[in-house]
Amino acid sequence: MDLLLPLLLVALLIPMFLGVRRQKREMAKVTEMQEALKVGDRVVTTSGLFGTVVEADDDSVDIEIAEDVVTTWLRASIREIRKDDAAVTEESTDTDTEAPAIESVSDSVPASENTDATAGSENSDAAPKLSKD
């Protein structure tokens, strides 16, 4: 019985310790990414703004968010460096061709059962109406 309390404390402290270590590793990765920013990198800020780095100082980066629109941000506000858009579109087209076709609701119901009031309207492909049971 005297051993139960120390055992519980150890069981609670081990996951906390492992969580802190994981958080430190993730923070180190983010800091390394922010320090490695260079001109021409396409980035996303912590507020969700997309842009391209046009100048980088020790503490700040200038990001072009539109043609001839440049804003200055702290390096710490950069969340991620975006991958090349060409690679992203190639990946999405590869997965689009492999994905199975989705059958609409009106196609899966036989014509004899598809006689509700919306069948003849323009929105016949819309989602089915929900009703209270």
PDB file of C-alpha atoms in Angstrom:
ATOM      1  CA  MET A   1       0.000   0.000   0.000  1.00  0.00           C
ATOM      2  CA  ASP A   2       2.894   2.356   0.790  1.00  0.00           C
ATOM      3  CA  LEU A   3       4.311   1.675  -2.661  1.00  0.00           C
ATOM      4  CA  LEU A   4       1.123   2.731  -4.507  1.00  0.00           C
ATOM      5  CA  LEU A   5       1.549   6.523  -4.242  1.00  0.00           C
ATOM      6  CA  PRO A   6       5.138   6.663  -5.554  1.00  0.00           C
ATOM      7  CA  LEU A   7       4.192   4.245  -8.334  1.00  0.00           C
ATOM      8  CA  LEU A   8       1.286   6.490  -9.385  1.00  0.00           C
ATOM      9  CA  LEU A   9       3.531   9.552  -9.364  1.00  0.00           C
ATOM     10  CA  VAL A  10       6.075   7.812 -11.596  1.00  0.00           C
ATOM     11  CA  ALA A  11       3.296   6.619 -13.930  1.00  0.00           C
ATOM     12  CA  LEU A  12       2.079  10.225 -14.314  1.00  0.00           C
ATOM     13  CA  LEU A  13       5.500  11.851 -14.620  1.00  0.00           C
ATOM     14  CA  ILE A  14       6.862   9.595 -17.393  1.00  0.00           C
ATOM     15  CA  PRO A  15       4.257  10.649 -20.037  1.00  0.00           C
ATOM     16  CA  MET A  16       4.741  14.306 -19.041  1.00  0.00           C
ATOM     17  CA  PHE A  17       8.505  13.979 -19.455  1.00  0.00           C
ATOM     18  CA  LEU A  18       8.145  12.307 -22.870  1.00  0.00           C
ATOM     19  CA  GLY A  19       5.673  14.978 -23.999  1.00  0.00           C
ATOM     20  CA  VAL A  20       8.059  17.771 -23.042  1.00  0.00           C
ATOM     21  CA  ARG A  21      10.897  16.100 -24.972  1.00  0.00           C
ATOM     22  CA  ARG A  22       8.710  15.738 -28.082  1.00  0.00           C
ATOM     23  CA  GLN A  23       7.630  19.373 -27.823  1.00  0.00           C
ATOM     24  CA  LYS A  24      11.268  20.527 -27.563  1.00  0.00           C
ATOM     25  CA  ARG A  25      12.189  18.510 -30.684  1.00  0.00           C
ATOM     26  CA  GLU A  26       9.302  20.020 -32.663  1.00  0.00           C
ATOM     27  CA  MET A  27      10.253  23.525 -31.497  1.00  0.00           C
ATOM     28  CA  ALA A  28      13.858  22.923 -32.577  1.00  0.00           C
ATOM     29  CA  LYS A  29      12.655  21.841 -36.054  1.00  0.00           C
ATOM     30  CA  VAL A  30      10.518  24.977 -36.411  1.00  0.00           C
ATOM     31  CA  THR A  31      13.358  27.233 -35.248  1.00  0.00           C
ATOM     32  CA  GLU A  32      15.750  25.551 -37.694  1.00  0.00           C
ATOM     33  CA  MET A  33      13.248  26.047 -40.536  1.00  0.00           C
ATOM     34  CA  GLN A  34      12.797  29.722 -39.636  1.00  0.00           C
ATOM     35  CA  GLU A  35      16.563  30.293 -39.551  1.00  0.00           C
ATOM     36  CA  ALA A  36      16.971  28.586 -42.944  1.00  0.00           C
ATOM     37  CA  LEU A  37      14.575  30.958 -44.737  1.00  0.00           C
ATOM     38  CA  LYS A  38      16.031  32.391 -47.925  1.00  0.00           C
ATOM     39  CA  VAL A  39      14.902  34.702 -50.704  1.00  0.00           C
ATOM     40  CA  GLY A  40      12.480  32.977 -53.056  1.00  0.00           C
ATOM     41  CA  ASP A  41      10.975  30.582 -50.492  1.00  0.00           C
ATOM     42  CA  ARG A  42       7.197  30.312 -50.641  1.00  0.00           C
ATOM     43  CA  VAL A  43       5.937  30.481 -47.051  1.00  0.00           C
ATOM     44  CA  VAL A  44       2.810  30.463 -44.893  1.00  0.00           C
ATOM     45  CA  THR A  45       2.624  32.661 -41.797  1.00  0.00           C
ATOM     46  CA  THR A  46       1.041  31.661 -38.499  1.00  0.00           C
ATOM     47  CA  SER A  47      -1.992  33.766 -39.436  1.00  0.00           C
ATOM     48  CA  GLY A  48      -2.419  31.853 -42.696  1.00  0.00           C
ATOM     49  CA  LEU A  49      -0.995  34.409 -45.129  1.00  0.00           C
ATOM     50  CA  PHE A  50       0.701  32.926 -48.224  1.00  0.00           C
ATOM     51  CA  GLY A  51       3.617  34.714 -49.845  1.00  0.00           C
ATOM     52  CA  THR A  52       7.162  34.654 -51.173  1.00  0.00           C
ATOM     53  CA  VAL A  53      10.240  35.807 -49.251  1.00  0.00           C
ATOM     54  CA  VAL A  54      11.870  38.756 -51.052  1.00  0.00           C
ATOM     55  CA  GLU A  55      14.315  39.835 -48.328  1.00  0.00           C
ATOM     56  CA  ALA A  56      15.529  38.262 -45.099  1.00  0.00           C
ATOM     57  CA  ASP A  57      17.222  39.955 -42.134  1.00  0.00           C
ATOM     58  CA  ASP A  58      18.335  38.516 -38.798  1.00  0.00           C
ATOM     59  CA  ASP A  59      14.969  39.072 -37.076  1.00  0.00           C
ATOM     60  CA  SER A  60      12.523  39.750 -39.914  1.00  0.00           C
ATOM     61  CA  VAL A  61      11.576  38.743 -43.433  1.00  0.00           C
ATOM     62  CA  ASP A  62       9.875  40.726 -46.170  1.00  0.00           C
ATOM     63  CA  ILE A  63       7.117  38.717 -47.844  1.00  0.00           C
ATOM     64  CA  GLU A  64       5.522  39.571 -51.169  1.00  0.00           C
ATOM     65  CA  ILE A  65       1.842  38.688 -50.831  1.00  0.00           C
ATOM     66  CA  ALA A  66       0.745  40.062 -54.208  1.00  0.00           C
ATOM     67  CA  GLU A  67       2.451  41.721 -57.139  1.00  0.00           C
ATOM     68  CA  ASP A  68       4.342  44.758 -55.754  1.00  0.00           C
ATOM     69  CA  VAL A  69       2.814  44.293 -52.256  1.00  0.00           C
ATOM     70  CA  VAL A  70       5.545  43.553 -49.704  1.00  0.00           C
ATOM     71  CA  THR A  71       4.966  43.189 -45.958  1.00  0.00           C
ATOM     72  CA  THR A  72       7.484  42.754 -43.140  1.00  0.00           C
ATOM     73  CA  TRP A  73       7.116  39.878 -40.679  1.00  0.00           C
ATOM     74  CA  LEU A  74       9.116  38.491 -37.757  1.00  0.00           C
ATOM     75  CA  ARG A  75      10.876  35.236 -38.565  1.00  0.00           C
ATOM     76  CA  ALA A  76       9.013  33.621 -35.675  1.00  0.00           C
ATOM     77  CA  SER A  77       5.704  34.216 -37.458  1.00  0.00           C
ATOM     78  CA  ILE A  78       6.594  31.881 -40.343  1.00  0.00           C
ATOM     79  CA  ARG A  79       4.786  28.578 -39.840  1.00  0.00           C
ATOM     80  CA  GLU A  80       6.025  26.572 -42.822  1.00  0.00           C
ATOM     81  CA  ILE A  81       7.845  26.668 -46.122  1.00  0.00           C
ATOM     82  CA  ARG A  82       5.514  25.563 -48.906  1.00  0.00           C
ATOM     83  CA  LYS A  83       6.498  22.838 -51.301  1.00  0.00           C
ATOM     84  CA  ASP A  84       6.865  23.591 -54.997  1.00  0.00           C
ATOM     85  CA  ASP A  85       3.381  24.133 -56.523  1.00  0.00           C
ATOM     86  CA  ALA A  86       4.256  21.952 -59.533  1.00  0.00           C
ATOM     87  CA  ALA A  87       4.963  18.965 -57.284  1.00  0.00           C
ATOM     88  CA  VAL A  88       1.724  19.505 -55.385  1.00  0.00           C
ATOM     89  CA  THR A  89      -0.368  19.614 -58.565  1.00  0.00           C
ATOM     90  CA  GLU A  90       1.335  16.482 -59.913  1.00  0.00           C
ATOM     91  CA  GLU A  91       0.524  14.622 -56.702  1.00  0.00           C
ATOM     92  CA  SER A  92      -3.096  15.753 -56.749  1.00  0.00           C
ATOM     93  CA  THR A  93      -3.585  14.687 -60.378  1.00  0.00           C
ATOM     94  CA  ASP A  94      -2.074  11.284 -59.614  1.00  0.00           C
ATOM     95  CA  THR A  95      -4.480  10.720 -56.743  1.00  0.00           C
ATOM     96  CA  ASP A  96      -7.437  12.060 -58.748  1.00  0.00           C
ATOM     97  CA  THR A  97      -6.995   9.409 -61.438  1.00  0.00           C
ATOM     98  CA  GLU A  98      -6.799   6.612 -58.878  1.00  0.00           C
ATOM     99  CA  ALA A  99      -9.846   7.676 -56.863  1.00  0.00           C
ATOM    100  CA  PRO A 100     -13.054   5.751 -57.569  1.00  0.00           C
ATOM    101  CA  ALA A 101     -16.019   7.613 -59.000  1.00  0.00           C
ATOM    102  CA  ILE A 102     -18.624   8.645 -56.461  1.00  0.00           C
ATOM    103  CA  GLU A 103     -22.157   7.657 -57.306  1.00  0.00           C
ATOM    104  CA  SER A 104     -24.797  10.306 -56.685  1.00  0.00           C
ATOM    105  CA  VAL A 105     -27.738   9.569 -54.395  1.00  0.00           C
ATOM    106  CA  SER A 106     -30.318   9.813 -57.188  1.00  0.00           C
ATOM    107  CA  ASP A 107     -28.340   7.298 -59.299  1.00  0.00           C
ATOM    108  CA  SER A 108     -28.260   4.716 -56.511  1.00  0.00           C
ATOM    109  CA  VAL A 109     -32.049   4.774 -55.973  1.00  0.00           C
ATOM    110  CA  PRO A 110     -34.172   3.038 -58.613  1.00  0.00           C
ATOM    111  CA  ALA A 111     -36.377   5.353 -60.678  1.00  0.00           C
ATOM    112  CA  SER A 112     -39.550   3.846 -59.221  1.00  0.00           C
ATOM    113  CA  GLU A 113     -38.464   4.827 -55.678  1.00  0.00           C
ATOM    114  CA  ASN A 114     -37.175   8.296 -56.644  1.00  0.00           C
ATOM    115  CA  THR A 115     -40.547  10.029 -56.691  1.00  0.00           C
ATOM    116  CA  ASP A 116     -40.225  12.697 -54.009  1.00  0.00           C
ATOM    117  CA  ALA A 117     -41.188  16.331 -54.654  1.00  0.00           C
ATOM    118  CA  THR A 118     -37.638  17.428 -55.518  1.00  0.00           C
ATOM    119  CA  ALA A 119     -37.132  14.821 -58.260  1.00  0.00           C
ATOM    120  CA  GLY A 120     -38.404  17.129 -61.012  1.00  0.00           C
ATOM    121  CA  SER A 121     -36.766  20.309 -59.730  1.00  0.00           C
ATOM    122  CA  GLU A 122     -33.423  21.735 -60.850  1.00  0.00           C
ATOM    123  CA  ASN A 123     -31.750  20.586 -57.612  1.00  0.00           C
ATOM    124  CA  SER A 124     -32.352  16.862 -58.121  1.00  0.00           C
ATOM    125  CA  ASP A 125     -28.594  16.207 -57.626  1.00  0.00           C
ATOM    126  CA  ALA A 126     -28.580  18.048 -54.271  1.00  0.00           C
ATOM    127  CA  ALA A 127     -28.099  16.227 -50.992  1.00  0.00           C
ATOM    128  CA  PRO A 128     -31.130  14.351 -49.661  1.00  0.00           C
ATOM    129  CA  LYS A 129     -33.407  16.211 -47.254  1.00  0.00           C
ATOM    130  CA  LEU A 130     -33.187  15.270 -43.591  1.00  0.00           C
ATOM    131  CA  SER A 131     -36.382  14.595 -41.726  1.00  0.00           C
ATOM    132  CA  LYS A 132     -37.155  14.116 -38.040  1.00  0.00           C
ATOM    133  CA  ASP A 133     -37.735  10.511 -37.010  1.00  0.00           C
TER     134      ASP A 133
END
